Amino acid sequence: MGENATTHHTNSANNGANDNQIGFKSRVSVIGSGSWGSVAAKLVAFNTLNLSSFHDEVKMWVFEETLQSGEKLTDAINRTNENVKYLPGIKLGKNVIADPDLDNAVKDANMLVFVTPHQFIDNICKSLVGKVRSDAEAISLIKGMEVKIEGACLISTYISEQLGINCSVLMGANLANEIAEEKFSEATVGYRNNREIAEQWVQLFTTPYFMVTPVQDVEGVELCGTLKNVVAIAAGFVDGLDMGNNTKAAIIRFGLREMREFCKLLFSSVKDDTFFESCGVADVITTCFGGRNTKVAEAFARNGGKRSFDELEAEMLQGQKLQGVTTGREVYEVLRHRGLLELFPLFATVHEICSGCLPPSAIVIYSEKKNIFPV
Amino acid sequence: MGENATTHHTNSANNGANDNQIGFKSRVSVIGSGSWGSVAAKLVAFNTLNLSSFHDEVKMWVFEETLQSGEKLTDAINRTNENVKYLPGIKLGKNVIADPDLDNAVKDANMLVFVTPHQFIDNICKSLVGKVRSDAEAISLIKGMEVKIEGACLISTYISEQLGINCSVLMGANLANEIAEEKFSEATVGYRNNREIAEQWVQLFTTPYFMVTPVQDVEGVELCGTLKNVVAIAAGFVDGLDMGNNTKAAIIRFGLREMREFCKLLFSSVKDDTFFESCGVADVITTCFGGRNTKVAEAFARNGGKRSFDELEAEMLQGQKLQGVTTGREVYEVLRHRGLLELFPLFATVHEICSGCLPPSAIVIYSEKKNIFPV
């Protein structure tokens, strides 16, 4: 691993929050085993093996399934060292141990990586109450919080409150299959107060092909991971209308600006610079040039809005729902409730198009809208 | 034109610097008539016709050529109302008058729009000394300044010093043919001190499909238009290496960050927010997804760096030179001279790849580079 690992190794006794005691080794569990969860386990396992401040072994909680062959998924993972169902062909590291028992998977860990689909986090947290170490630190890699009128329901806050532990986040331009193939990528860690904790997460995830930058802004970083999907819908409309490069770049820029202003509206602590990080501008670019929100929105616009998102989702995503449409509606409700719709013309227009109130071409009618947030 | 025009119209007596005198009408000349120059004339002519604070007529200086038919280019433009050579099929507005005589084209104008290829601006300015009105205001749409060890040679500053008049800039994600087709686009006006002057330029260029935002940061806005080409080269290498979306987004983000830091190094007045404008993030996106710097750099990487940029330019651009390669070298010299190369790993690496010192794959070797500009 070269210089990176050596540096970490040498400094490890001073870097972590939990490893100030000489000889203390952090234990890591990954909760979730989809494609992104498996990649996260791979990144983490590479480092626990190479850094003396971590126990080698990484537990990965797997929602048990029986494969077509009749073998249990956990057995197949532990036998082949691959997640044969959700990330086939990628070795996770021999020190990754799949465990179907959630309580057992977390009980010794002081570092918990949450990376499940967002709709499962409720039940997982509830079943973990009282089961995790009181000195544990958590990090959420889960995108897709709810934005309610009373405020944003950060998944990191939910984990924190349910389990009584601190929770950071990791977000960024992270298409899982590209990281699995060790193509260069980067991510942002959002942390609350303790820089040492952030450094420990950075250590745990950084590899020569995965660069991680810490930012003291949990809310901004986590919100980016959700709001970008609304921008991706707008970008898809532009694609479907064949509006060209200038228009798409303009719409992405407006979206990034509205993301920033919306985050600051919900949390005054959010920092402008967060949107220059991987979780901001880079993730928006990745999502708008190839994400599924953009692709389905493109199809919606090509059909002139005559086929609903429900119908297109059923056809193109095998019934999975597009996060951007849902988040767009939630954001719209928040803005309407606060009387701020006209300050967010892009967000407002996306929902009005998705709900059939406006045609897709409305996405580029800006001439009569105010030039908002002037410098 | 609707509400926009009405608003401008009503307020025009209070908005401009030169139209405070009741009845004063600004006269506009466009200096340059390539595709971007012709589009600029079209935008401007739409507004001079509709706004009472401007004379209808827009003079466009054209470098005279004889067409294959034997007709002079200026005669053809004035007869057909199209730039038949550089923007065929697009009506410029009947109030655009092509003039081959530079002195005559500018002599009555108090608003001068410079939009020539950058290599011609020297001679044009020299020949205009003493010929322009002393109360004239200029704006430069020209991308491609030189960056020298003693500092950046802003084209706006050059115009200003040569002619003794103030000069603003207009930059952004502006592929000329898309604006010619009236596809929605936007741009940034960078101005020096006088907000009223900026508002006048905004008025002159804004149409329902072209949105213009003023920013008090001439240096930042103008530098963006040049430095983005270095980022475009880096993005092209990523394309040529088939590195995927995460990597490309990461490289674009690093590039945007280095643009910002480099600008602040040259001019401490440069504002962070400028990079959220059309001239910043939007122009970088447009350029990195389809610009010619990116396309030729992609070919360079696909050939493993074995065919030089000179060779590829000759083949792909009919001998035109790529601005990104030239600017990359200039930026490298500035950074080397100041001992700052290691703070700008992307800019440094681009030049080292272009000059054959490193292979194209070096663009994504970041593991041993410092994490610069931490928040």
XYZ file of C-alpha atoms in Angstrom:
750
model
C 0.000 0.000 0.000
C 3.027 2.239 0.243
C 3.372 5.584 1.862
C -0.237 6.070 2.819
C -0.388 3.013 4.992
C 2.975 3.645 6.524
C 1.973 7.137 7.550
C -1.243 5.919 9.070
C 0.526 3.115 10.823
C 3.097 5.345 12.451
C 0.573 7.872 13.661
C -2.193 5.527 14.565
C -1.692 5.748 18.324
C -2.439 9.476 18.169
C -5.178 9.617 15.607
C -8.187 7.717 16.777
C -10.568 8.635 19.550
C -10.674 5.114 20.881
C -7.133 4.067 20.391
C -5.440 6.430 22.764
C -5.056 3.507 25.110
C -1.944 1.691 23.988
C -2.832 -1.639 22.483
C -6.495 -0.824 21.972
C -7.723 -2.028 18.614
C -10.960 -0.868 17.040
C -13.431 -3.488 15.829
C -15.471 -2.678 12.772
C -18.878 -4.019 11.717
C -20.575 -3.253 8.428
C -24.360 -3.365 8.613
C -25.618 -4.055 5.126
C -24.417 -6.148 2.211
C -25.857 -4.830 -1.032
C -23.400 -3.738 -3.705
C -22.410 -0.546 -1.874
C -22.279 -2.372 1.465
C -20.020 -5.013 -0.013
C -17.720 -2.397 -1.518
C -17.614 -0.590 1.834
C -16.633 -3.863 3.506
C -13.889 -4.336 0.923
C -12.436 -0.849 1.510
C -12.589 -1.242 5.268
C -11.139 -4.758 5.277
C -8.131 -3.625 3.261
C -7.298 -1.109 5.971
C -8.066 -3.165 9.084
C -5.584 -5.713 7.776
C -2.910 -3.079 7.209
C -3.343 -0.737 10.152
C -2.354 -1.828 13.633
C -5.047 0.241 15.319
C -7.780 -2.051 13.972
C -8.635 -5.682 14.523
C -8.197 -7.517 11.249
C -11.660 -9.031 11.241
C -14.593 -7.083 9.741
C -18.044 -8.422 10.502
C -20.612 -7.834 7.769
C -24.247 -8.279 8.672
C -26.086 -9.931 5.805
C -29.852 -10.181 5.463
C -29.943 -13.929 4.984
C -31.217 -15.355 1.716
C -31.165 -18.792 0.182
C -29.531 -18.825 -3.230
C -30.929 -20.769 -6.174
C -28.272 -23.375 -5.520
C -29.786 -23.950 -2.087
C -26.774 -22.456 -0.310
C -27.230 -19.673 2.213
C -25.899 -16.295 1.053
C -23.711 -15.911 4.168
C -22.187 -19.351 3.624
C -21.481 -18.514 -0.013
C -19.829 -15.225 0.972
C -17.684 -16.886 3.636
C -16.758 -19.754 1.313
C -15.924 -17.697 -1.793
C -15.027 -14.368 -0.211
C -17.374 -12.732 -2.703
C -20.893 -11.410 -2.405
C -22.018 -13.752 -5.150
C -25.455 -12.171 -5.373
C -24.868 -8.403 -5.102
C -21.217 -7.911 -6.099
C -20.121 -11.013 -7.985
C -16.551 -11.276 -9.161
C -15.078 -8.989 -6.498
C -13.000 -10.403 -3.636
C -13.933 -8.665 -0.396
C -10.877 -9.650 1.607
C -10.532 -12.836 3.627
C -11.003 -10.928 6.843
C -14.630 -10.063 5.953
C -16.929 -12.421 7.853
C -20.575 -12.508 6.813
C -22.968 -12.951 9.715
C -26.756 -13.336 9.418
C -27.269 -12.525 13.120
C -27.493 -8.745 13.540
C -26.958 -8.742 17.320
C -23.937 -10.959 17.026
C -22.536 -8.921 14.128
C -22.437 -5.705 16.145
C -21.893 -6.765 19.725
C -18.103 -6.339 19.914
C -17.768 -3.477 17.458
C -16.879 0.052 18.435
C -17.112 1.285 14.825
C -20.415 0.660 13.057
C -20.823 1.287 9.325
C -24.507 1.587 8.327
C -25.039 0.928 4.632
C -28.488 -0.607 4.165
C -31.279 0.542 1.854
C -32.865 3.533 3.600
C -36.258 1.875 4.052
C -34.753 -0.771 6.364
C -32.941 1.522 8.788
C -35.979 2.004 11.048
C -36.341 -1.659 11.879
C -32.630 -2.258 12.094
C -32.131 0.557 14.591
C -35.110 -0.528 16.663
C -33.822 -4.052 16.906
C -30.344 -2.776 17.858
C -31.480 -0.671 20.829
C -29.458 -1.721 23.848
C -27.321 -4.090 21.762
C -24.428 -1.860 20.694
C -21.448 -0.817 22.774
C -22.016 2.462 24.575
C -18.650 3.780 23.343
C -19.399 2.872 19.724
C -19.147 5.383 16.894
C -21.392 5.079 13.841
C -21.154 6.282 10.259
C -24.007 6.283 7.767
C -23.447 5.679 4.050
C -27.206 5.683 3.470
C -28.674 8.148 0.993
C -32.360 9.015 0.966
C -33.545 10.756 4.096
C -37.060 12.120 4.376
C -37.594 15.867 4.256
C -40.643 16.732 6.340
C -42.357 20.021 7.008
C -41.050 19.964 10.554
C -37.509 19.519 9.219
C -35.196 17.020 7.573
C -35.068 13.560 9.175
C -31.351 12.958 8.911
C -30.600 9.259 8.997
C -27.458 10.045 10.995
C -29.572 11.805 13.607
C -32.025 8.928 13.686
C -29.249 6.382 14.265
C -27.730 8.630 16.881
C -30.964 9.102 18.785
C -32.100 5.490 18.591
C -28.808 4.009 19.699
C -27.436 6.789 21.889
C -24.182 7.006 19.968
C -22.532 9.623 17.750
C -23.044 9.217 13.996
C -21.014 10.683 11.105
C -21.785 10.285 7.392
C -19.873 9.349 4.233
C -21.251 10.577 0.890
C -19.832 11.332 -2.547
C -19.661 10.459 -6.210
C -19.634 6.734 -5.461
C -21.034 4.408 -8.088
C -20.358 1.137 -6.271
C -19.319 -0.985 -9.226
C -16.623 1.497 -10.254
C -15.080 1.508 -6.773
C -15.325 -2.283 -6.704
C -13.122 -2.279 -9.817
C -10.695 0.016 -8.009
C -11.281 2.927 -10.340
C -10.197 6.146 -8.683
C -12.994 7.726 -6.649
C -13.390 9.989 -3.687
C -15.847 10.710 -0.912
C -16.617 13.184 1.840
C -16.911 12.350 5.539
C -19.252 14.716 7.364
C -18.610 14.851 11.096
C -20.190 16.690 13.978
C -17.619 17.867 16.528
C -14.746 15.506 17.013
C -12.070 15.825 14.370
C -10.241 12.770 15.724
C -13.273 10.618 15.066
C -13.408 11.991 11.538
C -9.735 11.173 11.021
C -10.384 7.629 12.171
C -13.158 7.180 9.593
C -10.920 8.712 6.929
C -8.201 6.194 7.861
C -10.635 3.327 7.727
C -11.930 4.114 4.236
C -8.936 5.636 2.423
C -7.131 3.464 -0.104
C -4.850 4.376 -3.009
C -7.934 4.486 -5.271
C -10.386 5.955 -2.748
C -9.684 9.406 -1.371
C -11.673 10.665 1.603
C -11.940 14.267 2.811
C -13.408 15.207 6.211
C -15.783 18.169 6.533
C -17.305 19.408 9.786
C -20.857 19.552 8.416
C -22.927 16.388 8.900
C -26.150 18.053 7.809
C -24.795 19.573 4.608
C -23.023 16.386 3.563
C -26.011 14.121 4.273
C -28.558 16.435 2.638
C -26.440 16.577 -0.541
C -26.812 12.818 -0.927
C -30.604 13.171 -1.025
C -31.205 16.518 -2.743
C -28.940 15.701 -5.698
C -31.637 13.336 -6.927
C -34.035 16.229 -7.483
C -31.404 17.938 -9.627
C -30.917 14.670 -11.494
C -34.605 14.669 -12.441
C -34.253 18.202 -13.828
C -31.165 17.179 -15.803
C -33.092 14.225 -17.226
C -35.827 16.542 -18.487
C -33.171 18.599 -20.296
C -31.778 15.423 -21.881
C -35.246 14.351 -22.977
C -35.910 17.746 -24.544
C -32.577 17.644 -26.446
C -31.729 21.063 -25.107
C -27.971 20.709 -25.354
C -24.919 21.213 -23.199
C -25.337 24.851 -22.186
C -28.811 24.164 -20.863
C -27.823 21.063 -18.960
C -24.881 22.820 -17.341
C -27.114 25.759 -16.397
C -29.737 23.471 -14.860
C -27.098 21.560 -12.890
C -25.702 24.853 -11.607
C -29.138 26.148 -10.580
C -29.733 22.823 -8.854
C -26.481 22.965 -6.944
C -27.279 26.492 -5.832
C -30.777 25.549 -4.688
C -29.351 22.543 -2.831
C -27.027 24.882 -0.988
C -29.714 27.417 -0.138
C -32.201 24.727 0.891
C -29.645 23.117 3.220
C -28.881 26.489 4.789
C -32.591 27.064 5.256
C -32.916 23.827 7.220
C -29.600 24.067 9.090
C -27.922 27.432 9.467
C -24.654 25.658 10.269
C -24.297 24.296 6.736
C -21.160 25.563 4.990
C -20.887 26.873 1.422
C -17.675 24.960 0.911
C -19.408 21.618 1.454
C -20.890 21.994 -2.029
C -17.398 22.098 -3.539
C -16.699 18.684 -1.996
C -17.259 15.263 -3.528
C -20.670 15.029 -1.838
C -21.668 18.268 -3.592
C -20.569 19.189 -7.080
C -18.963 15.831 -7.910
C -21.912 13.686 -6.843
C -24.316 15.975 -8.696
C -22.260 15.605 -11.878
C -22.055 11.805 -11.586
C -25.767 11.542 -10.887
C -26.803 13.868 -13.719
C -24.631 12.057 -16.284
C -25.770 8.485 -15.967
C -27.834 7.990 -12.811
C -31.230 6.312 -13.025
C -33.154 9.375 -11.850
C -31.831 11.186 -14.907
C -32.544 8.286 -17.256
C -36.159 7.842 -16.215
C -36.767 11.612 -16.229
C -35.352 11.690 -19.756
C -37.905 9.053 -20.800
C -40.654 11.054 -19.067
C -39.758 14.161 -21.098
C -39.437 12.209 -24.366
C -42.995 11.037 -23.811
C -44.084 14.636 -23.260
C -45.137 13.795 -19.703
C -47.904 11.553 -21.072
C -46.617 8.441 -19.322
C -46.447 8.851 -15.557
C -43.380 8.239 -13.441
C -45.219 5.317 -11.803
C -45.574 3.669 -15.193
C -41.990 4.384 -16.277
C -40.585 3.195 -12.941
C -42.493 -0.051 -13.272
C -41.091 -0.542 -16.758
C -37.525 0.706 -16.333
C -36.753 -0.056 -12.672
C -38.767 -3.213 -12.071
C -41.045 -1.311 -9.722
C -38.355 0.395 -7.631
C -39.288 3.999 -6.945
C -37.181 6.953 -8.002
C -35.833 8.803 -5.028
C -35.755 12.125 -6.880
C -39.502 12.166 -7.442
C -40.248 11.440 -3.787
C -37.683 13.887 -2.453
C -38.881 16.492 -4.953
C -42.392 16.243 -3.523
C -41.123 16.456 0.054
C -38.983 19.491 -0.714
C -41.928 21.137 -2.463
C -44.121 20.668 0.609
C -41.490 22.208 2.857
C -41.077 25.201 0.549
C -44.810 25.686 0.129
C -45.346 25.476 3.867
C -42.725 28.186 4.376
C -43.948 30.335 1.483
C -40.578 30.065 -0.269
C -41.444 28.342 -3.539
C -40.538 31.316 -5.680
C -37.017 31.405 -4.260
C -36.471 27.847 -5.487
C -37.730 27.852 -9.079
C -35.862 24.700 -10.071
C -37.043 22.560 -7.153
C -40.575 23.915 -7.495
C -40.680 23.287 -11.238
C -39.352 19.734 -10.947
C -42.226 18.744 -8.685
C -44.789 20.572 -10.781
C -43.593 18.674 -13.840
C -43.450 15.311 -12.039
C -46.993 15.775 -10.759
C -48.298 16.709 -14.195
C -49.095 20.356 -13.429
C -46.519 21.642 -15.928
C -45.089 20.209 -19.145
C -41.438 19.039 -19.128
C -40.430 22.076 -21.204
C -41.199 24.282 -18.183
C -37.823 23.270 -16.766
C -36.107 25.921 -18.886
C -38.562 28.788 -18.579
C -36.540 31.115 -16.440
C -37.045 34.427 -18.178
C -39.810 35.555 -15.887
C -38.358 34.100 -12.741
C -36.376 36.218 -10.400
C -32.637 36.022 -10.396
C -32.338 34.580 -6.942
C -29.535 34.619 -4.369
C -27.627 37.460 -6.043
C -23.983 37.779 -5.094
C -40.644 39.451 -25.168
C -43.007 39.842 -22.263
C -42.328 40.928 -18.740
C -38.587 41.097 -18.986
C -38.566 43.725 -21.662
C -41.290 45.731 -20.026
C -39.409 45.869 -16.774
C -36.239 46.961 -18.464
C -38.043 49.478 -20.536
C -39.747 51.138 -17.592
C -36.602 51.369 -15.523
C -34.180 52.161 -18.266
C -33.763 55.831 -17.388
C -32.376 54.860 -13.993
C -30.319 51.836 -14.872
C -27.535 52.773 -17.223
C -24.489 54.851 -16.499
C -24.763 56.738 -19.740
C -28.470 57.116 -19.996
C -29.053 59.277 -16.969
C -29.459 62.146 -19.343
C -33.040 62.013 -20.539
C -33.178 61.030 -24.168
C -29.623 59.689 -24.309
C -29.431 56.462 -26.244
C -26.487 54.110 -26.108
C -24.914 52.978 -29.343
C -23.492 49.476 -29.500
C -20.751 48.082 -31.699
C -19.719 44.439 -31.836
C -16.081 43.910 -32.775
C -15.804 40.441 -34.233
C -18.011 38.264 -36.408
C -17.129 34.608 -35.932
C -19.871 32.303 -34.713
C -19.783 33.650 -31.140
C -19.504 37.230 -32.386
C -22.497 36.745 -34.647
C -24.546 35.226 -31.805
C -23.542 38.129 -29.568
C -24.723 40.569 -32.254
C -28.022 38.679 -32.467
C -28.611 38.862 -28.685
C -27.682 42.530 -28.551
C -29.736 43.480 -31.601
C -32.861 41.911 -30.124
C -32.542 44.194 -27.121
C -31.501 47.423 -28.818
C -34.654 47.130 -30.886
C -36.840 46.588 -27.826
C -35.307 48.906 -25.252
C -35.673 52.655 -25.558
C -32.300 53.364 -23.944
C -30.446 51.989 -26.968
C -30.209 53.055 -30.578
C -31.711 50.325 -32.718
C -28.698 49.931 -34.970
C -25.868 47.579 -33.979
C -22.648 47.899 -35.929
C -20.704 44.661 -36.348
C -17.121 44.925 -37.466
C -16.324 42.126 -39.899
C -12.865 41.114 -41.057
C -13.591 41.351 -44.753
C -13.403 38.243 -46.896
C -14.457 37.433 -50.409
C -16.796 34.481 -50.583
C -16.508 31.746 -53.211
C -19.407 33.391 -55.017
C -17.266 36.505 -55.385
C -19.475 38.503 -53.007
C -17.913 40.318 -50.072
C -18.813 38.800 -46.684
C -20.124 42.149 -45.352
C -22.340 42.591 -48.399
C -23.698 39.058 -47.958
C -24.435 39.676 -44.272
C -26.181 42.978 -45.000
C -28.140 41.481 -47.875
C -29.259 38.245 -46.173
C -29.109 39.296 -42.515
C -27.120 36.125 -41.846
C -23.440 35.496 -41.357
C -23.445 33.082 -44.245
C -19.908 31.922 -43.545
C -19.689 31.580 -39.745
C -23.303 31.221 -38.598
C -25.372 30.203 -41.603
C -29.108 29.794 -41.220
C -29.464 32.196 -38.287
C -31.065 35.621 -38.757
C -29.103 38.226 -36.842
C -31.759 40.936 -36.789
C -32.236 43.544 -39.493
C -30.686 46.203 -37.279
C -27.263 44.491 -37.402
C -25.090 46.333 -39.910
C -21.863 44.643 -40.978
C -18.992 47.075 -41.528
C -15.506 46.135 -42.791
C -14.017 49.444 -41.589
C -12.987 49.086 -37.946
C -12.634 52.817 -37.271
C -16.017 53.525 -38.762
C -17.631 50.628 -36.905
C -16.636 51.967 -33.482
C -16.551 55.730 -33.855
C -20.028 56.560 -32.572
C -20.384 53.704 -30.098
C -20.339 54.140 -26.356
C -20.707 50.384 -25.756
C -18.073 48.183 -27.360
C -18.409 44.393 -27.391
C -15.064 42.666 -28.084
C -15.515 39.130 -29.378
C -12.616 38.310 -31.699
C -10.264 35.326 -31.550
C -7.773 36.136 -28.779
C -4.759 36.210 -31.068
C -6.156 39.237 -32.952
C -6.912 41.488 -29.983
C -3.408 42.997 -29.877
C -3.559 44.430 -33.363
C -7.178 45.466 -33.067
C -6.543 47.428 -29.886
C -3.435 49.059 -31.297
C -5.283 50.212 -34.366
C -8.135 51.549 -32.212
C -5.981 53.798 -30.012
C -7.421 57.289 -30.135
C -10.389 56.164 -32.224
C -12.972 55.254 -29.582
C -15.148 57.641 -27.601
C -13.583 58.623 -24.308
C -16.813 57.824 -22.468
C -17.101 54.368 -24.035
C -17.505 51.216 -21.969
C -16.121 47.905 -23.215
C -16.934 44.269 -22.519
C -14.770 41.321 -23.537
C -16.261 37.955 -24.520
C -12.799 36.685 -25.458
C -11.492 33.550 -23.772
C -7.835 32.652 -23.758
C -5.652 35.120 -21.905
C -1.963 34.456 -21.343
C -0.767 33.538 -17.861
C 2.775 34.801 -17.398
C 5.197 34.480 -14.510
C 4.718 38.154 -13.741
C 0.955 37.631 -13.600
C -2.092 36.963 -15.740
C -2.508 39.188 -18.798
C -6.235 39.747 -18.579
C -7.633 40.667 -21.966
C -10.030 43.042 -20.218
C -7.081 44.838 -18.615
C -5.258 44.984 -21.928
C -8.262 46.554 -23.675
C -8.703 48.937 -20.788
C -5.087 50.069 -20.790
C -4.720 50.346 -24.539
C -7.900 52.328 -25.060
C -8.167 54.174 -21.751
C -11.686 52.897 -21.083
C -13.271 50.581 -18.521
C -13.724 46.951 -19.579
C -16.035 44.274 -18.134
C -16.220 40.619 -19.234
C -18.938 38.127 -20.155
C -18.161 34.411 -19.764
C -20.135 31.218 -19.209
C -21.306 27.893 -20.561
C -21.866 29.324 -24.018
C -21.568 26.980 -26.975
C -22.426 29.486 -29.703
C -24.501 27.232 -31.937
C -26.837 26.285 -29.081
C -27.512 29.936 -28.220
C -27.983 30.673 -31.909
C -30.799 28.101 -31.869
C -32.266 29.857 -28.845
C -31.690 26.940 -26.500
C -31.724 28.128 -22.911
C -28.291 29.255 -21.731
C -26.814 31.614 -19.205
C -23.689 33.672 -18.672
C -21.865 35.718 -16.074
C -20.897 39.375 -16.408
C -17.807 40.239 -14.390
C -17.538 43.928 -13.574
C -15.026 46.052 -11.743
C -16.667 48.773 -9.649
C -19.747 50.245 -11.196
C -22.855 48.149 -10.665
C -24.868 50.382 -13.000
C -22.536 49.580 -15.868
C -22.944 45.888 -15.088
C -26.730 46.252 -15.109
C -26.510 47.907 -18.508
C -24.537 44.989 -19.939
C -26.995 42.552 -18.348
C -29.866 44.450 -20.019
C -28.120 44.402 -23.348
C -27.520 40.639 -23.402
C -30.503 39.169 -21.518
C -33.208 37.485 -23.566
C -35.872 34.944 -22.575
C -33.429 32.166 -23.501
C -30.239 33.841 -22.277
C -29.931 34.653 -18.592
C -27.111 36.899 -17.416
C -25.905 37.340 -13.832
C -23.543 40.145 -12.783
C -20.646 39.446 -10.396
C -18.215 42.043 -9.090
C -15.115 40.029 -9.945
C -13.636 40.703 -13.387
C -10.486 38.724 -12.662
C -12.219 35.598 -11.375
C -14.749 35.537 -14.192
C -12.175 36.091 -16.924
C -9.672 33.586 -15.516
C -12.379 30.903 -15.371
C -12.816 31.169 -19.136
C -9.158 30.296 -19.647
C -8.331 27.895 -16.806
C -11.312 25.622 -17.513
C -9.463 24.386 -20.590
C -6.747 22.851 -18.420
C -9.428 20.964 -16.484
C -10.936 19.867 -19.805
C -7.627 18.258 -20.767
C -7.614 16.314 -17.493
C -11.212 15.203 -18.069
C -10.274 14.022 -21.550
C -7.484 11.849 -20.116
C -10.042 10.222 -17.798
C -12.331 9.561 -20.769
C -9.478 8.054 -22.749
C -8.541 5.778 -19.849
C -12.177 4.584 -19.479
C -12.029 5.389 -15.797
C -15.749 5.923 -15.331
C -18.073 8.488 -13.846
C -16.754 8.693 -10.282
C -13.277 9.434 -11.537
C -14.380 12.048 -14.034
C -16.485 13.835 -11.431
C -13.584 13.760 -8.976
C -11.158 15.173 -11.531
C -13.595 17.944 -12.504
C -14.012 18.808 -8.836
C -10.251 18.900 -8.210
C -9.931 21.079 -11.294
C -12.586 23.514 -10.153
C -10.888 23.756 -6.761
C -7.478 24.373 -8.300
C -8.983 27.010 -10.609
C -10.340 28.785 -7.553
C -7.106 28.601 -5.601
C -5.005 29.632 -8.593
C -7.228 32.660 -9.225
C -6.963 33.692 -5.580
C -3.217 33.323 -5.791
C -3.052 35.764 -8.697
C -5.751 38.150 -7.449
C -6.641 38.196 -3.769
C -9.913 39.935 -4.638
C -11.317 36.849 -6.384
C -14.462 35.530 -4.709
C -15.278 31.900 -3.915
C -18.836 32.376 -5.105
C -17.688 33.215 -8.638
C -16.986 29.502 -9.105
C -20.652 28.693 -8.439
C -21.616 30.961 -11.354
C -22.082 30.033 -14.990
C -18.485 31.049 -15.732
C -17.299 28.552 -13.099
C -18.966 25.224 -12.470
C -21.334 25.377 -15.468
C -18.683 26.251 -18.044
C -16.369 23.572 -16.648
C -19.129 20.966 -17.008
C -19.976 22.014 -20.574
C -16.321 22.035 -21.566
C -15.531 18.660 -19.964
C -18.520 16.952 -21.611
C -18.025 17.720 -25.254
C -15.463 20.458 -25.721
C -12.578 19.940 -28.138
C -9.886 20.121 -25.453
C -11.505 17.073 -23.853
C -11.899 15.222 -27.155
C -8.291 15.625 -28.243
C -7.012 14.780 -24.747
C -9.132 11.632 -24.861
C -7.443 10.650 -28.132
C -4.045 11.409 -26.566
C -4.777 9.044 -23.669
C -6.198 6.318 -25.946
C -2.892 6.392 -27.810
C -1.034 6.023 -24.511
C 0.603 9.402 -25.029
C 2.521 8.000 -28.019
C 1.087 10.513 -30.486
C 1.859 14.106 -29.511
C -0.692 16.844 -29.090
C 0.880 18.628 -32.082
C 0.137 15.605 -34.233
C -3.397 15.124 -32.899
C -4.219 18.811 -33.234
C -3.080 18.756 -36.836
C -5.299 15.751 -37.495
C -8.376 16.607 -35.448
C -8.416 20.414 -35.480
C -6.955 21.197 -38.885
C -3.909 22.671 -37.214
C -5.672 24.874 -34.666
C -3.939 24.695 -31.302
C -5.644 23.504 -28.123
C -5.887 26.275 -25.610
C -5.756 23.873 -22.652
C -2.292 22.611 -23.546
C -0.890 26.126 -23.886
C -2.574 27.445 -20.749
C -1.509 24.305 -18.866
C 2.114 25.063 -19.700
C 1.773 28.706 -18.692
C 0.116 27.795 -15.381
C 2.847 25.233 -14.718
C 5.560 27.868 -15.220
C 3.845 30.243 -12.804
C 3.496 27.531 -10.165
C 7.055 26.315 -10.614
C 8.372 29.847 -10.372
C 6.501 30.335 -7.104
C 7.413 26.906 -5.725
C 3.753 25.905 -5.489
C 3.522 22.926 -7.832
C 2.718 20.457 -5.075
C -0.304 22.481 -3.982
C -1.767 22.083 -7.478
C -1.377 18.389 -8.283
C -3.996 18.389 -11.042
C -2.616 21.388 -12.937
C 0.944 20.116 -12.469
C 0.078 16.620 -13.647
C -1.801 17.835 -16.737
C 1.279 19.655 -18.008
C 3.591 16.792 -17.128
C 1.400 14.432 -19.135
C 1.036 16.841 -22.078
C 4.796 17.305 -22.229
C 5.440 13.563 -22.144
C 7.062 13.452 -18.689
C 4.288 11.295 -17.226
C 1.899 8.752 -18.755
C -1.803 9.684 -19.049
C -2.661 7.305 -16.207
C -0.801 9.643 -13.822
C -3.906 11.842 -13.818
C -5.508 9.623 -11.174
C -2.553 8.894 -8.946
C -3.553 10.896 -5.914
C -2.845 8.499 -3.087
C 0.501 9.985 -2.285
C -0.437 13.566 -2.906
C -1.395 15.794 -0.075
C -4.998 16.545 0.607
C -4.796 20.196 -0.211
C -6.879 23.180 0.813
C -8.569 21.403 3.720
C -11.780 22.982 4.970
